[in-house]
CSV table of C-alpha atoms and ligand atoms in Angstrom, one decimal:
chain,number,residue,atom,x,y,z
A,1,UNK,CA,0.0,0.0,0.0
A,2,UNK,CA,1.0,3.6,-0.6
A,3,UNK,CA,1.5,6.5,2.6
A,4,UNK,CA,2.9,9.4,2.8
A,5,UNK,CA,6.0,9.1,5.2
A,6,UNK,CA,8.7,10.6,7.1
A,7,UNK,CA,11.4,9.6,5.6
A,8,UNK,CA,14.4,10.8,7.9
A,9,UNK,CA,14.9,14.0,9.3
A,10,UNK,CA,14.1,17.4,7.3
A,11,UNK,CA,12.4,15.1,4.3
A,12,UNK,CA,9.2,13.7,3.5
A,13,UNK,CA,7.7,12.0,0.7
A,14,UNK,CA,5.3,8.5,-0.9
A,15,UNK,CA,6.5,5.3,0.1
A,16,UNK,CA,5.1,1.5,-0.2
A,17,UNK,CA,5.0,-0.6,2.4
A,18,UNK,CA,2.8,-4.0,3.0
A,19,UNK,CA,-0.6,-3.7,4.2
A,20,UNK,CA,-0.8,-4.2,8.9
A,21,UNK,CA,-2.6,-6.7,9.8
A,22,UNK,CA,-5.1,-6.5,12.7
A,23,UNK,CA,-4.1,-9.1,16.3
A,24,UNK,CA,-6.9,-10.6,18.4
A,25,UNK,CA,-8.2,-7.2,19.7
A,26,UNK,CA,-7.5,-4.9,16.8
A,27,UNK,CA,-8.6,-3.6,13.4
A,28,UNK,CA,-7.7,-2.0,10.3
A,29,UNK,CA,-9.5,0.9,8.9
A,30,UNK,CA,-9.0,2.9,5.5
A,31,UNK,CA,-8.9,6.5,5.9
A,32,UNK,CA,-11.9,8.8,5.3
A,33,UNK,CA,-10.2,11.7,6.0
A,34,UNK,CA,-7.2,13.1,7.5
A,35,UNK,CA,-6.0,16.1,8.6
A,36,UNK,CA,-1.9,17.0,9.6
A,37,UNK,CA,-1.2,18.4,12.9
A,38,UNK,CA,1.6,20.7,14.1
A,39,UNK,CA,2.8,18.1,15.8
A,40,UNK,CA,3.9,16.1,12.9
A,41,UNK,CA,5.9,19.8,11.4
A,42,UNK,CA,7.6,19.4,15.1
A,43,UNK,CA,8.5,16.0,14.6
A,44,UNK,CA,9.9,16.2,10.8
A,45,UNK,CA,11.4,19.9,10.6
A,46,UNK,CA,12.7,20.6,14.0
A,47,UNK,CA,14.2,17.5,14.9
A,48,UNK,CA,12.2,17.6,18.4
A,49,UNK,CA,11.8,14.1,19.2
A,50,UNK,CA,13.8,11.0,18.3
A,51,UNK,CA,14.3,10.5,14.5
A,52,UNK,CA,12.2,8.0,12.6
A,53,UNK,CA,13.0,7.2,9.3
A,54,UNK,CA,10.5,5.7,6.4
A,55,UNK,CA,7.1,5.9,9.0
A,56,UNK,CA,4.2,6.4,7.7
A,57,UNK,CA,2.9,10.1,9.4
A,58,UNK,CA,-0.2,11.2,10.7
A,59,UNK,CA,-2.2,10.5,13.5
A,60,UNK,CA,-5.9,12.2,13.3
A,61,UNK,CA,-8.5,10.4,11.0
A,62,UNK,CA,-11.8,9.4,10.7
A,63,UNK,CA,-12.5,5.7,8.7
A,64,UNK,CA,-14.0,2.5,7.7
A,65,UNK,CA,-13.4,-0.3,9.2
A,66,UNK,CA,-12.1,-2.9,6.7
A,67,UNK,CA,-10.7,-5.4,9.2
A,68,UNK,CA,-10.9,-6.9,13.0
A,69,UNK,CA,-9.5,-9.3,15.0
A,70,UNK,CA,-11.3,-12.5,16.4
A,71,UNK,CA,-11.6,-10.7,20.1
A,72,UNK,CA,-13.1,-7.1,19.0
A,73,UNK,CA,-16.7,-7.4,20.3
A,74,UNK,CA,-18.5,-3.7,18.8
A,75,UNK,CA,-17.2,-3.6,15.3
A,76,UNK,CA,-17.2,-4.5,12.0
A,77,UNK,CA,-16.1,-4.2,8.7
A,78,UNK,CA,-18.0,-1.2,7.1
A,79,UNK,CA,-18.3,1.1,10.1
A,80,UNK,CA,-17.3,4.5,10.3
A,81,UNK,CA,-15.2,5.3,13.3
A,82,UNK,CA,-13.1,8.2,15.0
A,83,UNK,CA,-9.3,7.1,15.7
A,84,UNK,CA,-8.2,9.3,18.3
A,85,UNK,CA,-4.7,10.0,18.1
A,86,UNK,CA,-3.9,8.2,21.3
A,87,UNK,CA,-4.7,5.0,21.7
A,88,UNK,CA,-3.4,3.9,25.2
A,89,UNK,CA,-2.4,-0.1,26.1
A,90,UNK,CA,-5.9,-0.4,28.2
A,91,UNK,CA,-4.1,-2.8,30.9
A,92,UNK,CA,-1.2,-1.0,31.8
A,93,UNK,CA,-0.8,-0.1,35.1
A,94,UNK,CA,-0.6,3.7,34.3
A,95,UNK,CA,-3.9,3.2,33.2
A,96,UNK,CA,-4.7,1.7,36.4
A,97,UNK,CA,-3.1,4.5,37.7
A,98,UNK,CA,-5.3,7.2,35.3
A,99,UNK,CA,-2.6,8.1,33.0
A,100,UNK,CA,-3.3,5.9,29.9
A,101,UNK,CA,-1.3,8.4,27.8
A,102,UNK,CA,1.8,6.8,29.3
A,103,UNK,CA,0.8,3.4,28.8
A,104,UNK,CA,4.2,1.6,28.5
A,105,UNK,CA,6.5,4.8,28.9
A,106,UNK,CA,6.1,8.2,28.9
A,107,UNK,CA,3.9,9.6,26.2
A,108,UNK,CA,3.6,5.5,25.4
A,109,UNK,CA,-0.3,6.0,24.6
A,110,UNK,CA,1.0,8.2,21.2
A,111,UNK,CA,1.9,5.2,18.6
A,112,UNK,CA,1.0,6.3,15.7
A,113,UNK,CA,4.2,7.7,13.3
A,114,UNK,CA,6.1,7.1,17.0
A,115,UNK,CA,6.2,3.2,17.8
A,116,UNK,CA,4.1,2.1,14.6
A,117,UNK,CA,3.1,3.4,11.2
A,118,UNK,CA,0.5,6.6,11.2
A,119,UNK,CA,-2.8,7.1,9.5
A,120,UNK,CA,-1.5,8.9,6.0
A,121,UNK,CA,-1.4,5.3,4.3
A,122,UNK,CA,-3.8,3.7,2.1
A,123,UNK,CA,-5.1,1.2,5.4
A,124,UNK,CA,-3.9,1.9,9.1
A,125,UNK,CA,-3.5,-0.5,12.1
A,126,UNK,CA,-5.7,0.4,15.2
A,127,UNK,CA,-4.7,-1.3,18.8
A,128,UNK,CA,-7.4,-2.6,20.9
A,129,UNK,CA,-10.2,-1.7,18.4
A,130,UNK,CA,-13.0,-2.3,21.3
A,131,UNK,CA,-11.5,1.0,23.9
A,132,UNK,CA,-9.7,2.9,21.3
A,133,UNK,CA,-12.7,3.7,18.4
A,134,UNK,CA,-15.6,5.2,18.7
A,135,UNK,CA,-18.9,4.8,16.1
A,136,UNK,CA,-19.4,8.5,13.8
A,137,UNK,CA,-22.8,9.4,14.8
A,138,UNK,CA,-25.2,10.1,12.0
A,139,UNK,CA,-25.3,13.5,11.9
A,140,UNK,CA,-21.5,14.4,12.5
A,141,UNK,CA,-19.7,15.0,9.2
A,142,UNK,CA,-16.0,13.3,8.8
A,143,UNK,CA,-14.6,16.6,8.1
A,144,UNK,CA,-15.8,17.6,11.8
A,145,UNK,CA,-15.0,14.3,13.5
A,146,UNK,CA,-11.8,14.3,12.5
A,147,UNK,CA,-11.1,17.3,15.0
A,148,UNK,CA,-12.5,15.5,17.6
A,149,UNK,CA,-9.1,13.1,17.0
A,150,UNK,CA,-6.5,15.9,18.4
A,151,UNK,CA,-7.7,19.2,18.5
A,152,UNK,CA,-10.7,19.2,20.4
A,153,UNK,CA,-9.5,16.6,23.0
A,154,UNK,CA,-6.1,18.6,23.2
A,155,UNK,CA,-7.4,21.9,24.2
A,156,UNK,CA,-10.5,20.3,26.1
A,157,UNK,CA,-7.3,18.3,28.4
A,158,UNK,CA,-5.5,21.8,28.7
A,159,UNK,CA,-9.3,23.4,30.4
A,160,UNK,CA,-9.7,20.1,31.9
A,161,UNK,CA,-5.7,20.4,33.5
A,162,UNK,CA,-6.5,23.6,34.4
A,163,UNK,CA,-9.3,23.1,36.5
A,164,UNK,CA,-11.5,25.8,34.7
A,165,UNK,CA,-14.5,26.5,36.6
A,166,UNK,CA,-17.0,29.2,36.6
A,167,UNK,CA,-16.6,33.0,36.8
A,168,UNK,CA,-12.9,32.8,36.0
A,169,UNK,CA,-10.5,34.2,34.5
A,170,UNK,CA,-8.1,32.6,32.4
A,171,UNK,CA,-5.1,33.1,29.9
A,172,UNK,CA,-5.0,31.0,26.2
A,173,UNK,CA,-1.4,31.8,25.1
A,174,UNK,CA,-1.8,30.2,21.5
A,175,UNK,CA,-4.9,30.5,19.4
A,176,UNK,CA,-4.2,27.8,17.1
A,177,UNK,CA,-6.7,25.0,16.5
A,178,UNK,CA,-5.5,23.6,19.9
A,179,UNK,CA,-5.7,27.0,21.6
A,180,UNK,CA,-9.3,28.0,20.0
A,181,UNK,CA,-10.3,24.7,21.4
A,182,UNK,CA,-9.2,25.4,25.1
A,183,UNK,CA,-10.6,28.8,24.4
A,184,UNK,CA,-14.0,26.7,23.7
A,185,UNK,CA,-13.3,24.3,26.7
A,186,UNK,CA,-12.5,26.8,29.1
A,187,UNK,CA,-15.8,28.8,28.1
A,188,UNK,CA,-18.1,25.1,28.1
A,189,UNK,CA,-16.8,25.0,31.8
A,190,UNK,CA,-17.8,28.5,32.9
A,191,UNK,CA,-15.1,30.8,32.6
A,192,UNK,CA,-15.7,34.5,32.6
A,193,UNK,CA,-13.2,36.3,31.4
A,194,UNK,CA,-10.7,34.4,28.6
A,195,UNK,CA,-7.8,36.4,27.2
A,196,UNK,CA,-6.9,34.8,24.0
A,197,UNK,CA,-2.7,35.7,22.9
A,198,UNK,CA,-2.0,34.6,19.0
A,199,UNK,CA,-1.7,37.3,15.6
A,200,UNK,CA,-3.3,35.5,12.7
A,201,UNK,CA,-6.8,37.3,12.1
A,202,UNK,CA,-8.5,34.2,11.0
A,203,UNK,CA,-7.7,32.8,14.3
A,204,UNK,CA,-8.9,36.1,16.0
A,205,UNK,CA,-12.2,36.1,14.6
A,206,UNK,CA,-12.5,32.2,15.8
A,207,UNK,CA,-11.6,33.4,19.4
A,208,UNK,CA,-14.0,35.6,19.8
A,209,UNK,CA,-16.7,32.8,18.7
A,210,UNK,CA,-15.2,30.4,21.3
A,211,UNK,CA,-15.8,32.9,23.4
A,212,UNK,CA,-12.6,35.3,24.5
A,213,UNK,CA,-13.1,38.4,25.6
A,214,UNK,CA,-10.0,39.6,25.0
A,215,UNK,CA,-7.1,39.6,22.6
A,216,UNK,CA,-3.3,39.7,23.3
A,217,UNK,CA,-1.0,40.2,20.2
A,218,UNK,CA,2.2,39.0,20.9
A,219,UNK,CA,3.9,40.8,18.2
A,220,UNK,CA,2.7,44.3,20.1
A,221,UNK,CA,4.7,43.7,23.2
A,222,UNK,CA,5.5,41.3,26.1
A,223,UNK,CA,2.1,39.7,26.7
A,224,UNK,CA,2.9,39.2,30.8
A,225,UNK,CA,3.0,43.2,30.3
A,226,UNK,CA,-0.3,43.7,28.0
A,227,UNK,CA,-2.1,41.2,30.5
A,228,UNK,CA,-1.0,42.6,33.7
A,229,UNK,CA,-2.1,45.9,32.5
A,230,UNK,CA,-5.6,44.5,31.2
A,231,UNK,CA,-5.4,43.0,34.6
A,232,UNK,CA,-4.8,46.3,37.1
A,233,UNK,CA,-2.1,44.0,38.0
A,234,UNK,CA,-4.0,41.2,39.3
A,235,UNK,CA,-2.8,37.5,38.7
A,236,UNK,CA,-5.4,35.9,36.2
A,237,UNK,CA,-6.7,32.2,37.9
A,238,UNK,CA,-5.5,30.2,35.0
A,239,UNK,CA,-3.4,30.0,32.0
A,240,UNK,CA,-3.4,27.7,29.2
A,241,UNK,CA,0.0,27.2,26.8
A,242,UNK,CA,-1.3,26.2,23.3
A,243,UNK,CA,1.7,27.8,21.5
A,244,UNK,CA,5.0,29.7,21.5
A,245,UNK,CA,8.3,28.5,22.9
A,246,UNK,CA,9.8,28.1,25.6
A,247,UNK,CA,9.6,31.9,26.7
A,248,UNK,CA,5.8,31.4,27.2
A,249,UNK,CA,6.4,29.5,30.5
A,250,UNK,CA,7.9,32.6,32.0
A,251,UNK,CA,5.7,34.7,31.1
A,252,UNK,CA,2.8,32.4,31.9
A,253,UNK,CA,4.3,32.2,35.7
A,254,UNK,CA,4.2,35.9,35.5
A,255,UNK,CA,0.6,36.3,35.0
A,256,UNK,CA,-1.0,33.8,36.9
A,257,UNK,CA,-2.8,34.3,40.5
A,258,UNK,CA,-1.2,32.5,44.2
A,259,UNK,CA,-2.3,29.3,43.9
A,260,UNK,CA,-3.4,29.7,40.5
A,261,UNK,CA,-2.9,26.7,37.7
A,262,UNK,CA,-0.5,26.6,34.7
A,263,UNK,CA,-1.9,23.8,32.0
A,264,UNK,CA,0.8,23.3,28.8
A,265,UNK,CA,-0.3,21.3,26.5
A,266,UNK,CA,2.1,23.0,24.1
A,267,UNK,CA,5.1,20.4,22.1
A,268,UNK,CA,8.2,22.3,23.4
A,269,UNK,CA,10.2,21.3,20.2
A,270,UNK,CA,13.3,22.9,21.4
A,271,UNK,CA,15.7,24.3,24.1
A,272,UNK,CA,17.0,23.1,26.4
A,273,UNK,CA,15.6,24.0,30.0
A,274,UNK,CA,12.0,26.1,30.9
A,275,UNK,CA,12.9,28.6,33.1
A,276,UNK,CA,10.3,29.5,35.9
A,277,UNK,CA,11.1,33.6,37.4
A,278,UNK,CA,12.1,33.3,40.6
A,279,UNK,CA,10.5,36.0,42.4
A,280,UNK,CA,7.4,35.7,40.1
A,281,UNK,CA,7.3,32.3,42.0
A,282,UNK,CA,6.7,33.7,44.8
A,283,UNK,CA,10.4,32.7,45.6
A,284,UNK,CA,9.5,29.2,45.5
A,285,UNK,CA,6.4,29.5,47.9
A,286,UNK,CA,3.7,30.4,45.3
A,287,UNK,CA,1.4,27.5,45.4
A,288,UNK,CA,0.9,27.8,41.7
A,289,UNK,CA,0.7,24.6,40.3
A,290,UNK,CA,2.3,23.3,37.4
A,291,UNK,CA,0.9,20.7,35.0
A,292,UNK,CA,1.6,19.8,31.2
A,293,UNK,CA,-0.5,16.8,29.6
A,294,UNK,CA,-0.7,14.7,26.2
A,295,UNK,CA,-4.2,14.5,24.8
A,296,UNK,CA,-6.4,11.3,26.3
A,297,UNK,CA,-7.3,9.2,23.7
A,298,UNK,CA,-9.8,6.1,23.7
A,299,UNK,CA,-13.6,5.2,23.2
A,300,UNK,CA,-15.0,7.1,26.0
A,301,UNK,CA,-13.7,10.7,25.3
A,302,UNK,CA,-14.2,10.1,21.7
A,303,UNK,CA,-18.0,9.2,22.5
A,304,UNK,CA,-18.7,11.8,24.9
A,305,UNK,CA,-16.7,14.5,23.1
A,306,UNK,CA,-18.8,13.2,19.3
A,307,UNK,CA,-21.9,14.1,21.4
A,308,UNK,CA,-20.9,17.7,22.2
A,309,UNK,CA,-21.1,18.3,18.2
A,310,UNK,CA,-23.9,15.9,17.8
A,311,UNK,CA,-26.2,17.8,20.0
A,312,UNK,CA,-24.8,21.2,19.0
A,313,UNK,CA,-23.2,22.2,21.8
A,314,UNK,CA,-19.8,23.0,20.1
A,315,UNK,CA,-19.1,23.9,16.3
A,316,UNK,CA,-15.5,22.9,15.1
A,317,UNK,CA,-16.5,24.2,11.5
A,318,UNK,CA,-14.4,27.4,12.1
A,319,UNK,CA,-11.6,25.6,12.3
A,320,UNK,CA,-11.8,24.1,9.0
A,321,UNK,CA,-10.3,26.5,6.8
A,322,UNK,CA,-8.6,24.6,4.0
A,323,UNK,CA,-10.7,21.5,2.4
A,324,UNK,CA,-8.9,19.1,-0.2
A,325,UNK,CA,-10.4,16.0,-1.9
A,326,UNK,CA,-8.1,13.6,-2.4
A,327,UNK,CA,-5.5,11.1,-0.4
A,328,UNK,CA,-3.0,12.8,-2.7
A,329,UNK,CA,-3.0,16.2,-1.2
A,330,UNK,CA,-2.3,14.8,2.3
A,331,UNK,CA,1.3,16.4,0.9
A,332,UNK,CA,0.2,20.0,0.2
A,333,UNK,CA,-2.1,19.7,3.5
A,334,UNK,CA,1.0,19.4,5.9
A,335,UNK,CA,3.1,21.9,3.7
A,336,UNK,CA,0.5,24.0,4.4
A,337,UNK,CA,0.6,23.1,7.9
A,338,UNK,CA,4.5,23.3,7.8
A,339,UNK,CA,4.1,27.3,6.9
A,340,UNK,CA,1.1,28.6,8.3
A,341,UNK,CA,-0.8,31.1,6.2
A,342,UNK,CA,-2.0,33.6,7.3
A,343,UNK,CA,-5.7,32.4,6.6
A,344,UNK,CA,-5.4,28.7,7.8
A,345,UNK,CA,-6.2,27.3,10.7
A,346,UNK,CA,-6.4,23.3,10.2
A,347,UNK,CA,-6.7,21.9,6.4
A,348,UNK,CA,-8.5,18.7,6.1
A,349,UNK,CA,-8.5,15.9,3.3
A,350,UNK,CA,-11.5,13.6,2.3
A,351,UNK,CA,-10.7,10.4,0.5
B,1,NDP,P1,-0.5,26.6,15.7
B,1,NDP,O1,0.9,26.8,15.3
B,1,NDP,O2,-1.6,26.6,14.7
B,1,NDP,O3,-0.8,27.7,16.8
B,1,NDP,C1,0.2,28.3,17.6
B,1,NDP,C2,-0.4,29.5,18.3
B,1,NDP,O4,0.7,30.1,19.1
B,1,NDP,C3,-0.8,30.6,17.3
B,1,NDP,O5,-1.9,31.3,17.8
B,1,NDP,C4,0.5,31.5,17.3
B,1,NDP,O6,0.1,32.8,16.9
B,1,NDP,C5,0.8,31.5,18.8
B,1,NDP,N1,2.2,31.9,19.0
B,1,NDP,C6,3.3,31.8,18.3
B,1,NDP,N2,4.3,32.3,18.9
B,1,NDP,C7,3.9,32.9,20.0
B,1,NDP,C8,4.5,33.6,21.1
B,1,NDP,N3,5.8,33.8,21.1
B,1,NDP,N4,3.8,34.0,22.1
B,1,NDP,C9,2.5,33.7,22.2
B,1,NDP,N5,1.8,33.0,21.2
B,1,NDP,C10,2.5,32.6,20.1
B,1,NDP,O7,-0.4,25.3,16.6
B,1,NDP,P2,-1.6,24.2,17.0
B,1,NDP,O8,-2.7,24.9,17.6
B,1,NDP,O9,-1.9,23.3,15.8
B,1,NDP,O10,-0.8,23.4,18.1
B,1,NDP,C11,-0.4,24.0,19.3
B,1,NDP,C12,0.6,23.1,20.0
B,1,NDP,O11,-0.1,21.9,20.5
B,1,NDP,C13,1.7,22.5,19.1
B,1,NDP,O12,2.9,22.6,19.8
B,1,NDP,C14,1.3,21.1,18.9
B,1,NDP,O13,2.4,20.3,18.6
B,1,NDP,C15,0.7,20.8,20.3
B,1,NDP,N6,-0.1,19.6,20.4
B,1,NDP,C16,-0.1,19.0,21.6
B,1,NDP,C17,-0.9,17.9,21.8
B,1,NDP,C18,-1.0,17.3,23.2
B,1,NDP,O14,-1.6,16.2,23.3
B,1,NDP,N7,-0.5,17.9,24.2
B,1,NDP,C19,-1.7,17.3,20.7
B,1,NDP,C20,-1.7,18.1,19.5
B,1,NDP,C21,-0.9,19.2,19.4
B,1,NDP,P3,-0.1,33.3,15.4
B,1,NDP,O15,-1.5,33.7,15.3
B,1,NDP,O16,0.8,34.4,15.1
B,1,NDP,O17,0.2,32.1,14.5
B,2,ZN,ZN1,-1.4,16.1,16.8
């Protein structure tokens, strides 16, 4: 079968490789549609995890089941179903423990295009079919469900990490898909007041529909500086990373509340360290906490999260700027991706 691969470090490109097969408790689904993720730029361009060479990239789709295993109870060939992109080892003991993402390892719970080919190939391999895909509903489009794969479960974990609750007020540094999303979740779970940080107008306009109140452009000056004023120099309850680099840790200490709660779920694809201000930190006693998280994958959150667009209580068609028909554009799609226009905020490609 064809996919569209990593092939080493800076390069990209087709490849061939033999059709998975599906163990016991798995299945094999043919893509419906795709979409690339930031993530994968991270992975391919700047060298920020370990390099793979010839895998097959991608990890958010939407398919149809071609293929299960003798042991998968609630599928079969011919239905539609959400992948998320994590797809934890269901008996591990970290998650017993409530940590599925690190099922086997840290960050184990992320296999595809990281232990195991990724979802840009003609079929893909899904572990433990029964807790790690959900059915689309009816009236969810794949175009839409494919966002529940990644971004909506990504910026829905940084809310959730943050402990957003109602009347406060919180900080989305990155308004990205991922950002706009815990823009959305922070606002679903009662927030008052969100201040939304990115430049790109596109994304702006979205923001303001997920519901900030606020916007921070970080090209016009330090954004601890632009909040604190906004702020009368007052710590806002809770910030969000979604985007930046490194620096946005500082600044993110430098905003927050006593006691208040920083949630990353940012990729840090380079330096070294995060630094955390000393005296910001309340010289060590500041009871802010400090938490960064990998999306949770499996049935349940796809199933509960599919019912938030089925009954209309979230809308992920603004994020869909760029639509291509066609497995073959999966290439332009994380090009585009790879250098962020001004106008896009997540392309997607039906097959
Ligand atoms: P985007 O690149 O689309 O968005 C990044 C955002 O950050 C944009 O709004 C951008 O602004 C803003 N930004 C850039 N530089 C700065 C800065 N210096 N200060 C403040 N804001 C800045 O990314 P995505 O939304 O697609 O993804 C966000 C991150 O989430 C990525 O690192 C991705 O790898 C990661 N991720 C993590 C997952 C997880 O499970 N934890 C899962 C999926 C993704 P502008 O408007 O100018 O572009
Ligand atoms: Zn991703």
């Amino acid at each position: 079968m064809k996919g569209f691969a990593m092939l080493k470090l800076g390069e990209v490109g087709w490849i061939e490789k033999e059709k998975p097969t599906a163990g016991p408790m798995d299945a094999i689904v043919r893509p419906l549609a795709l979409s690339p993720c930031t993530s994968d730029v991270h992975t391919v361009w700047e060298s920020a995890a370990s390099e793979k060479r010839n895998i097959i990239m991608g990890h958010e789709a939407v398919g149809e089941v071609v293929e299960v295993g003798s042991l998968v109870k609630d599928f079969k060939p011919g239905d539609k179903v959400i992948v998320p992109a994590i797809t934890p080892d269901w008996g591990a003991v970290a998650s017993q423990m409530g940590y599925s993402q690190h099922s086997n390892g840290m960050l184990g719970g992320m296999k595809f295009s990281t232990s195991k080919d990724g979802v840009f190939g003609e079929f893909f391999h899904v572990n433990e079919a029964d807790g790690n895909m959900a059915i689309l509903p009816d009236n969810v489009s794949i175009e839409e469900a494919v966002m529940l794969t990644d971004m909506v479960p990504t910026g829905f974990h940084g809310a959730d990490n943050a402990e957003v609750s109602y009347g406060e007020t919180i900080a989305v540094i990155g308004i990205g898909p991922v950002g706009l999303m815990a823009v959305a979740g922070s606002n679903l779970r009662g927030a008052a007041r969100i201040f939304a940080v990115g430049s790109r107008p596109v994304c702006v306009e979205a923001a303001k529909k997920y519901g900030a109140t606020d916007i921070v452009n970080y090209k016009d000056g330090d954004i601890s500086d632009q909040i604190k004023e906004a702020m009368k120099g007052r710590g806002v309850d809770k910030v969000i990373i979604a985007g930046g680099g490194v620096e946005t840790f500082e600044q993110a200490v430098k905003i927050i509340r006593p006691a208040g709660i920083i949630s990353n779920v940012n990729y840090f694809s380079s330096g070294d360290c995060i630094k955390i201000p000393r005296v910001a930190w309340g010289l060590g006693m500041s009871h802010i906490r400090i938490i960064g998280g990998l999306m949770p994958g499996g049935r349940k959150n796809m199933e509960y999260l599919s019912n938030l667009l089925k009954y209309k209580k979230l809308d992920v068609t603004p994020l869909l700027t760029h639509r291509y028909k066609g497995f073959e554009h999966i290439e332009e799609a994380l090009l585009l991706m790879k250098n962020k226009t001004r106008d896009l905020i997540k392309p997607v490609v039906t097959i």
